[in-house]
Tab-separated table of C-alpha atoms and ligand atoms in Angstrom:
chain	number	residue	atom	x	y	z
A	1376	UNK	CA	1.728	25.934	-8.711
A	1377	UNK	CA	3.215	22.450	-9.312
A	1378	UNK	CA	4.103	20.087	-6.446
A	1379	UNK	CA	7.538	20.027	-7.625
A	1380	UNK	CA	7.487	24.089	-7.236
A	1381	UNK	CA	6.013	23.883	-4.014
A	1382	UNK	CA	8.380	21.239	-2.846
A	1383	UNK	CA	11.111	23.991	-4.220
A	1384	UNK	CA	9.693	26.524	-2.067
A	1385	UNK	CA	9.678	24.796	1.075
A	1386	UNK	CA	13.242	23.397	0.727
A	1387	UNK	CA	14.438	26.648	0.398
A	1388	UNK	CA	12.657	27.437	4.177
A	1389	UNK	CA	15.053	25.009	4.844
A	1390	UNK	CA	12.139	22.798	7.300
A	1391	UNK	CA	14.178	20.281	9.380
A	1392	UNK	CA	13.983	16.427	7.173
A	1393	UNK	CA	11.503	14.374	7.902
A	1394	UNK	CA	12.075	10.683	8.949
A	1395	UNK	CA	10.329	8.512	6.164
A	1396	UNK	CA	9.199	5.221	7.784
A	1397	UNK	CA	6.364	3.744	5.764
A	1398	UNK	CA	5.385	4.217	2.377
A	1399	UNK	CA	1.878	3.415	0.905
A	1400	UNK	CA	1.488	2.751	-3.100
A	1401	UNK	CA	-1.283	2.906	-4.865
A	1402	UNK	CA	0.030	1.054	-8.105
A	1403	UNK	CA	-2.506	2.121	-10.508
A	1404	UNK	CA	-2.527	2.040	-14.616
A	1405	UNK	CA	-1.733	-1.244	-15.767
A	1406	UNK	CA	-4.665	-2.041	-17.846
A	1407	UNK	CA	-4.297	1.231	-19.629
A	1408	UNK	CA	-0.414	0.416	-19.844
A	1409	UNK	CA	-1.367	-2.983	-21.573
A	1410	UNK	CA	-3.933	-0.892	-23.858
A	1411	UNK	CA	-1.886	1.605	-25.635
A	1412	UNK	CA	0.126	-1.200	-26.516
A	1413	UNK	CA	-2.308	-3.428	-27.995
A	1414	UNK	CA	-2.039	-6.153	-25.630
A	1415	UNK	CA	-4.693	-7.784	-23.144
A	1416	UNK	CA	-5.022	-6.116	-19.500
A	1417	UNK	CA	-3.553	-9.374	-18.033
A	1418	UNK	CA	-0.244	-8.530	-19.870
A	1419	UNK	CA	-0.138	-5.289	-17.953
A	1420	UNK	CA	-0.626	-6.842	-14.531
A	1421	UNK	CA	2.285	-9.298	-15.580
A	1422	UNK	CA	4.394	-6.141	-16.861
A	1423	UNK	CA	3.377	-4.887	-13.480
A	1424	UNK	CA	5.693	-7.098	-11.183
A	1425	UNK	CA	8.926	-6.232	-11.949
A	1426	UNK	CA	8.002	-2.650	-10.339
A	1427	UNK	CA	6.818	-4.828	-7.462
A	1428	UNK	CA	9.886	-6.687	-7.328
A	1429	UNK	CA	12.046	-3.253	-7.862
A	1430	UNK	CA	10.114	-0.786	-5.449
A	1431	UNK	CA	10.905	-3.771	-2.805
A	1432	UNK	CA	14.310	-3.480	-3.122
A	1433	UNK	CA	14.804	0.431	-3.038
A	1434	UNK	CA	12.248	0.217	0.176
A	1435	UNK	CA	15.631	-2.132	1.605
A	1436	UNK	CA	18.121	-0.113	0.437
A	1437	UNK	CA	16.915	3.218	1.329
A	1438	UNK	CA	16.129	1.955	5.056
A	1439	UNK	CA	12.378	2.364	4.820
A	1440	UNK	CA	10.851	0.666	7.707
A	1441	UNK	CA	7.342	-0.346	5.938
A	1442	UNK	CA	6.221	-1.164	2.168
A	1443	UNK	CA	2.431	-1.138	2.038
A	1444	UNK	CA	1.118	-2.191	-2.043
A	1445	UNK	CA	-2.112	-2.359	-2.730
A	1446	UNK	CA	-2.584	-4.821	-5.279
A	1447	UNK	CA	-6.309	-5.523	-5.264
A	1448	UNK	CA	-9.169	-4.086	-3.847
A	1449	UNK	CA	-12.524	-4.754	-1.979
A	1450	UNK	CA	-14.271	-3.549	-5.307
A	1451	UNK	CA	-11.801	-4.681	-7.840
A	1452	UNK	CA	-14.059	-7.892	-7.448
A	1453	UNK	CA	-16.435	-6.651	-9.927
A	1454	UNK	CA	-14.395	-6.504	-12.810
A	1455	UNK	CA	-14.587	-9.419	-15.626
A	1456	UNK	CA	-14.315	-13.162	-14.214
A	1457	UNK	CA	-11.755	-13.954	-15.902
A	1458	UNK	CA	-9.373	-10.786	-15.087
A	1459	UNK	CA	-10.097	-11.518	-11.317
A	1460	UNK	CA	-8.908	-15.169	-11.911
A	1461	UNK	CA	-5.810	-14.343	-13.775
A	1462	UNK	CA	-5.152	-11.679	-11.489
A	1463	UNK	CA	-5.760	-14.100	-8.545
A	1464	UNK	CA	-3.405	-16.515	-10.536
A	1465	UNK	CA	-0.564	-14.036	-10.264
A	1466	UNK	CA	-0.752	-13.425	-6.779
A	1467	UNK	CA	-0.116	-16.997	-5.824
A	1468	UNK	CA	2.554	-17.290	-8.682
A	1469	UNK	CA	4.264	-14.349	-7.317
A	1470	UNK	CA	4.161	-15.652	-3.744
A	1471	UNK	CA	5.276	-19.253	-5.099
A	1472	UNK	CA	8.604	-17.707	-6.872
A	1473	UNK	CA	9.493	-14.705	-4.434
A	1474	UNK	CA	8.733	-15.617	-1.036
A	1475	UNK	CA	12.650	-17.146	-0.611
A	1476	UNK	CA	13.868	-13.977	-2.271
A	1477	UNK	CA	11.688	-12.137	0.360
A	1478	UNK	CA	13.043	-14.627	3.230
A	1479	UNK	CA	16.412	-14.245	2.095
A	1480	UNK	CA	16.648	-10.305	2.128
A	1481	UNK	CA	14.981	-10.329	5.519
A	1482	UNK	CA	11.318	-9.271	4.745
A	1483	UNK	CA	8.525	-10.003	6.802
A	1484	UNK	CA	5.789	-10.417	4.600
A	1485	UNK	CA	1.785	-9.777	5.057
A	1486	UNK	CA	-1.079	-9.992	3.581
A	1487	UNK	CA	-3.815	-7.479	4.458
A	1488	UNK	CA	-7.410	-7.841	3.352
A	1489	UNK	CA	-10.814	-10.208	3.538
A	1490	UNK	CA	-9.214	-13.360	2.875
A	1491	UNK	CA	-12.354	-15.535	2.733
A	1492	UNK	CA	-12.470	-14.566	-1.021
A	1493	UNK	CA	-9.548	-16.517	-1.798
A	1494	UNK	CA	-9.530	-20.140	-2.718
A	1495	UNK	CA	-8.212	-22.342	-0.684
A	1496	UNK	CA	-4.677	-22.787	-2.098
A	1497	UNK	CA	-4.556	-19.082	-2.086
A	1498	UNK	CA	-5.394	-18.452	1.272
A	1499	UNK	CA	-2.860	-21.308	2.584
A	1500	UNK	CA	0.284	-20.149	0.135
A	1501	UNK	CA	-0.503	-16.518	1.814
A	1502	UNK	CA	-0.505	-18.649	5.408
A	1503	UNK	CA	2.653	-20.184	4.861
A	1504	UNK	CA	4.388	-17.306	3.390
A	1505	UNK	CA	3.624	-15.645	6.304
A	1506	UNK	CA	4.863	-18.029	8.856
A	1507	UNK	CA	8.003	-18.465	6.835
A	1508	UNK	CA	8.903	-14.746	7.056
A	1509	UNK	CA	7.214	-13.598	10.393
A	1510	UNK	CA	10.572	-13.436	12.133
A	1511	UNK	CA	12.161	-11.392	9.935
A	1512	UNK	CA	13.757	-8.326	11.426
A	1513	UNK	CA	14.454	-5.852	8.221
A	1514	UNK	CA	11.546	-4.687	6.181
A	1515	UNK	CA	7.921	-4.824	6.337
A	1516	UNK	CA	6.080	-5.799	2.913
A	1517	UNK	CA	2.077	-5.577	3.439
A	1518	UNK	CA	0.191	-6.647	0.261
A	1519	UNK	CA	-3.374	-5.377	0.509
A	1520	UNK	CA	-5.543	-7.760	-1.249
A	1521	UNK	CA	-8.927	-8.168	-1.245
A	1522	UNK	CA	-8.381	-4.830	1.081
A	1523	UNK	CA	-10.758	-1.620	1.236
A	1524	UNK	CA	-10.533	1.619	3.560
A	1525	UNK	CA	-14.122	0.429	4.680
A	1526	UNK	CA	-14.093	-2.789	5.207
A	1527	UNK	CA	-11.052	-2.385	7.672
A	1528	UNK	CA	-13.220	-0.257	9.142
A	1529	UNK	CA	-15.731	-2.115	9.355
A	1530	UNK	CA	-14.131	-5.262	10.643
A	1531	UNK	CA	-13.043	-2.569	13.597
A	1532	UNK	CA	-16.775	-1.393	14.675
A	1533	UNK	CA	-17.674	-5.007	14.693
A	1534	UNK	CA	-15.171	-5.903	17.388
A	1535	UNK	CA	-16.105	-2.952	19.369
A	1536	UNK	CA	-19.711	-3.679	19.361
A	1537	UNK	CA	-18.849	-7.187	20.221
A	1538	UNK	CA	-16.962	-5.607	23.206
A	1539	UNK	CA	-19.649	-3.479	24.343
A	1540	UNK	CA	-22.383	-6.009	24.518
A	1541	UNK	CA	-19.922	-8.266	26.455
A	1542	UNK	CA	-19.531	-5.187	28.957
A	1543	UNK	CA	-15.590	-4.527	28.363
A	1544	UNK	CA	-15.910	-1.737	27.083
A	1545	UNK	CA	-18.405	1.330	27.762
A	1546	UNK	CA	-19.384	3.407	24.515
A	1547	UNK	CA	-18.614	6.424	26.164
A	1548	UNK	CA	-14.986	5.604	25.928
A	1549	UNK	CA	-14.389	4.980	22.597
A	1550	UNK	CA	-12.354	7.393	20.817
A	1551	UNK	CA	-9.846	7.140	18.212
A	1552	UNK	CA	-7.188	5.112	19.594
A	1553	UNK	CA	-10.308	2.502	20.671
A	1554	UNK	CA	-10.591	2.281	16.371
A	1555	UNK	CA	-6.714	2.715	15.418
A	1556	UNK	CA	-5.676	-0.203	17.278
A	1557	UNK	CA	-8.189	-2.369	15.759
A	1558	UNK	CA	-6.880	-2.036	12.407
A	1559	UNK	CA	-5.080	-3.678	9.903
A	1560	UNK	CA	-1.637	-2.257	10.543
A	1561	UNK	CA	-1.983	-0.929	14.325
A	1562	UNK	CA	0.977	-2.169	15.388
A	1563	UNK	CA	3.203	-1.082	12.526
A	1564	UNK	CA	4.423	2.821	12.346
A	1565	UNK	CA	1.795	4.889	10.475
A	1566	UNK	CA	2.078	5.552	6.922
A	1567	UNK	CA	4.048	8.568	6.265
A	1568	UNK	CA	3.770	8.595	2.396
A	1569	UNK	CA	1.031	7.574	-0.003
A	1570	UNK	CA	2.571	7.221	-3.782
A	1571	UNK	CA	-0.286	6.892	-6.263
A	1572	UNK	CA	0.658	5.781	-10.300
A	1573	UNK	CA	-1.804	6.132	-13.282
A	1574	UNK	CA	-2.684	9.252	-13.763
A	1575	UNK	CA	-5.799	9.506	-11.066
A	1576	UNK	CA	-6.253	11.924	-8.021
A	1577	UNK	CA	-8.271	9.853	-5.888
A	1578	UNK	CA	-7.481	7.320	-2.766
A	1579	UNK	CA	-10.374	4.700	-4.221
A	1580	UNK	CA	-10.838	3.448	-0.797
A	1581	UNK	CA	-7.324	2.419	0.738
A	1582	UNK	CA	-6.107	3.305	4.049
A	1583	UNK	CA	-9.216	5.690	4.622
A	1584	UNK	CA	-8.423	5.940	8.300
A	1585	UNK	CA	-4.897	5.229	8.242
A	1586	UNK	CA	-3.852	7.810	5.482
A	1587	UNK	CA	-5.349	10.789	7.642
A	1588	UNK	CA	-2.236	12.882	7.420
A	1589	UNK	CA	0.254	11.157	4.988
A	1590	UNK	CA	1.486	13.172	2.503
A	1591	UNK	CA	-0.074	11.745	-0.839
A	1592	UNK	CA	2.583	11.891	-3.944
A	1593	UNK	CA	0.811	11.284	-7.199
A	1594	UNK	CA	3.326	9.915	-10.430
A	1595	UNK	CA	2.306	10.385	-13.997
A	1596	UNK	CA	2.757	7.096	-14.669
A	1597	UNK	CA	1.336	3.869	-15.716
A	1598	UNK	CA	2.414	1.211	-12.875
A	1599	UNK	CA	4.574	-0.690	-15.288
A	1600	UNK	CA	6.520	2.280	-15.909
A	1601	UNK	CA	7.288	3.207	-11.938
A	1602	UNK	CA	11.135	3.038	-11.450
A	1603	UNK	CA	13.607	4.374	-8.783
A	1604	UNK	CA	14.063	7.135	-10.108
A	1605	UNK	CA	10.540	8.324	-9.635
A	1606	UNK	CA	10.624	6.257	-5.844
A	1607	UNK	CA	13.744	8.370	-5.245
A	1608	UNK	CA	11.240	12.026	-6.398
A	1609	UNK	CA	8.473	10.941	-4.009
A	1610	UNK	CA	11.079	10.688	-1.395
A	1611	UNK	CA	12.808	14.063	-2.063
A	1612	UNK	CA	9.640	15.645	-2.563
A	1613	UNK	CA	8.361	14.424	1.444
A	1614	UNK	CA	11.557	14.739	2.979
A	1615	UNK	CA	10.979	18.525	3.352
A	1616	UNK	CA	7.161	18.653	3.253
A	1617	UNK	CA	6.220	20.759	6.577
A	1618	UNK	CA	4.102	18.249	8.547
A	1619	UNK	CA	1.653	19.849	10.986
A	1620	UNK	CA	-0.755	17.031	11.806
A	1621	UNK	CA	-3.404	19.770	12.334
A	1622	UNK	CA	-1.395	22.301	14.729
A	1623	UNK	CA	0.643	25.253	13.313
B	3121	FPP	C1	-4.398	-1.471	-11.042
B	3121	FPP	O1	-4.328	-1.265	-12.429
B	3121	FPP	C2	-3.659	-2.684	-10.667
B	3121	FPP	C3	-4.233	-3.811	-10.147
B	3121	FPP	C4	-5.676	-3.938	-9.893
B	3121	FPP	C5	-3.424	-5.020	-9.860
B	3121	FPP	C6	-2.050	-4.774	-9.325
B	3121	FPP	C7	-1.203	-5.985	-9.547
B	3121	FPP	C8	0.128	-5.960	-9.813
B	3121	FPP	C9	0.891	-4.710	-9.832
B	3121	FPP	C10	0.901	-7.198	-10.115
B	3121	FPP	C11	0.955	-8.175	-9.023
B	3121	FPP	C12	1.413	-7.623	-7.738
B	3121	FPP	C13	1.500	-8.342	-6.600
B	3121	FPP	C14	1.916	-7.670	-5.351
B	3121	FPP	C15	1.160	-9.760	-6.533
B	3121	FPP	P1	-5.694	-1.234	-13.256
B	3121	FPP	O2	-6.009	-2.615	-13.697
B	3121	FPP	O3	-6.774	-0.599	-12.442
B	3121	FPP	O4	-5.285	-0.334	-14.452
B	3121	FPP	P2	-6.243	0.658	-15.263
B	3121	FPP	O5	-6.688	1.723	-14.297
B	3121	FPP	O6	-5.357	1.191	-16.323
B	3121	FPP	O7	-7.387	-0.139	-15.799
């Protein structure tokens, strides 16, 4: 049975709509976009923006409360120099043209991730964008860059074991709350809705923790090729997914 049947089947139970606050996208497939039409993989990170710039603006319009996009990750590091340079490259072009777009819709803009990868122009552009959005009321755009499942994790146990040798805080009270709030994005509602593009069934190590009970939507696209109309399918297709969070 397809997802779309399923979906079919459960609207017809007629389950009460769920409220869709924050969306997670895995945006997957440019390389392979760029391939198959003889161009270099930078060309499909380029082609790769507009989507960016497009699933932003639906994310307004529709009232969603939280945009998460994870645009590189912990191990995406490995790949050839020169990809991770012209892919680093991007980034700060992208900040350097859209961040007054992003102040002037009313975006608050952050960047989640190791940033001590980044140069040093990098890491201040993603400062000052920042700073120049953080009052911003409408939505919330999280870039995950230099981000991994496990390394927010990580970063979490280290605080707590800072904690416990200091004596604030006694091992036998950690539980699961002691980890959520010490990770990126404990403050912001949890993710409802985890979109993946490019034609892979995997989570490859985002929001590990976070993701525990989002509903994961996979497109059979390349990321270039994500529109609206496939941001409006996800939607329909949670809206009347029956969400049990474990209970019946
Ligand atoms: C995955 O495709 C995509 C990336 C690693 C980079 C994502 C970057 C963008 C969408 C453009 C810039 C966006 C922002 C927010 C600055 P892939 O290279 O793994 O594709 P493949 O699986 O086909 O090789």
């Amino acid at each position: 049975m397809s997802l779309i049947d399923k979906f079919k089947i459960n609207k017809k139970k007629n389950y009460p709509k769920n409220n869709l606050r924050h969306v997670a996208i895995i945006m997957d497939g440019n390389g392979r976009w760029a391939k198959n039409r003889g161009k270099l993989r930078i060309e499909g990170h380029k082609a790769g923006i507009k989507p960016v710039i497009k699933s932003i603006k639906f994310a307004i319009l529709n009232k969603i409360e939280v945009l998460t996009l994870f645009a590189f990750s912990s191990e995406n590091k490995i790949r050839p120099s020169l990809e991770v340079i012209s892919l680093m490259d991007l980034f700060l072009n992208v900040l350097n043209t859209q961040i007054g777009n992003l102040k002037l819709n009313n975006v608050r803009l952050r960047i989640i991730g190791d940033r001590n990868f980044f140069s040093k122009s990098l890491r201040d552009k993603i400062n000052e964008s920042e700073s120049l959005t953080s009052k911003n009321s409408g939505l919330t755009l999280n870039i995950a860059a230099n981000y991994g499942g496990r390394w927010d994790i990580i970063q979490a146990i280290k605080k707590i074991v800072i904690k416990v040798q200091l004596g604030i805080l006694n091992p036998s009270n950690i539980n699961d709350k002691t980890v959520s709030k010490l990770l990126c994005m404990s403050d912001l509602p949890s993710v409802d809705l985890v979109i993946r593009t490019g034609r892979e069934y995997r989570i490859s190590n985002f929001l590990i923790w976070q993701i525990a009970y989002s509903e994961l939507y996979f497109a059979d696209v390349f990321w270039p090729d994500f529109n609206n109309h496939i941001f409006k399918s996800a939607i329909d297709f949670f809206v009347y997914r029956k969400r049990r969070f474990g209970g019946l």
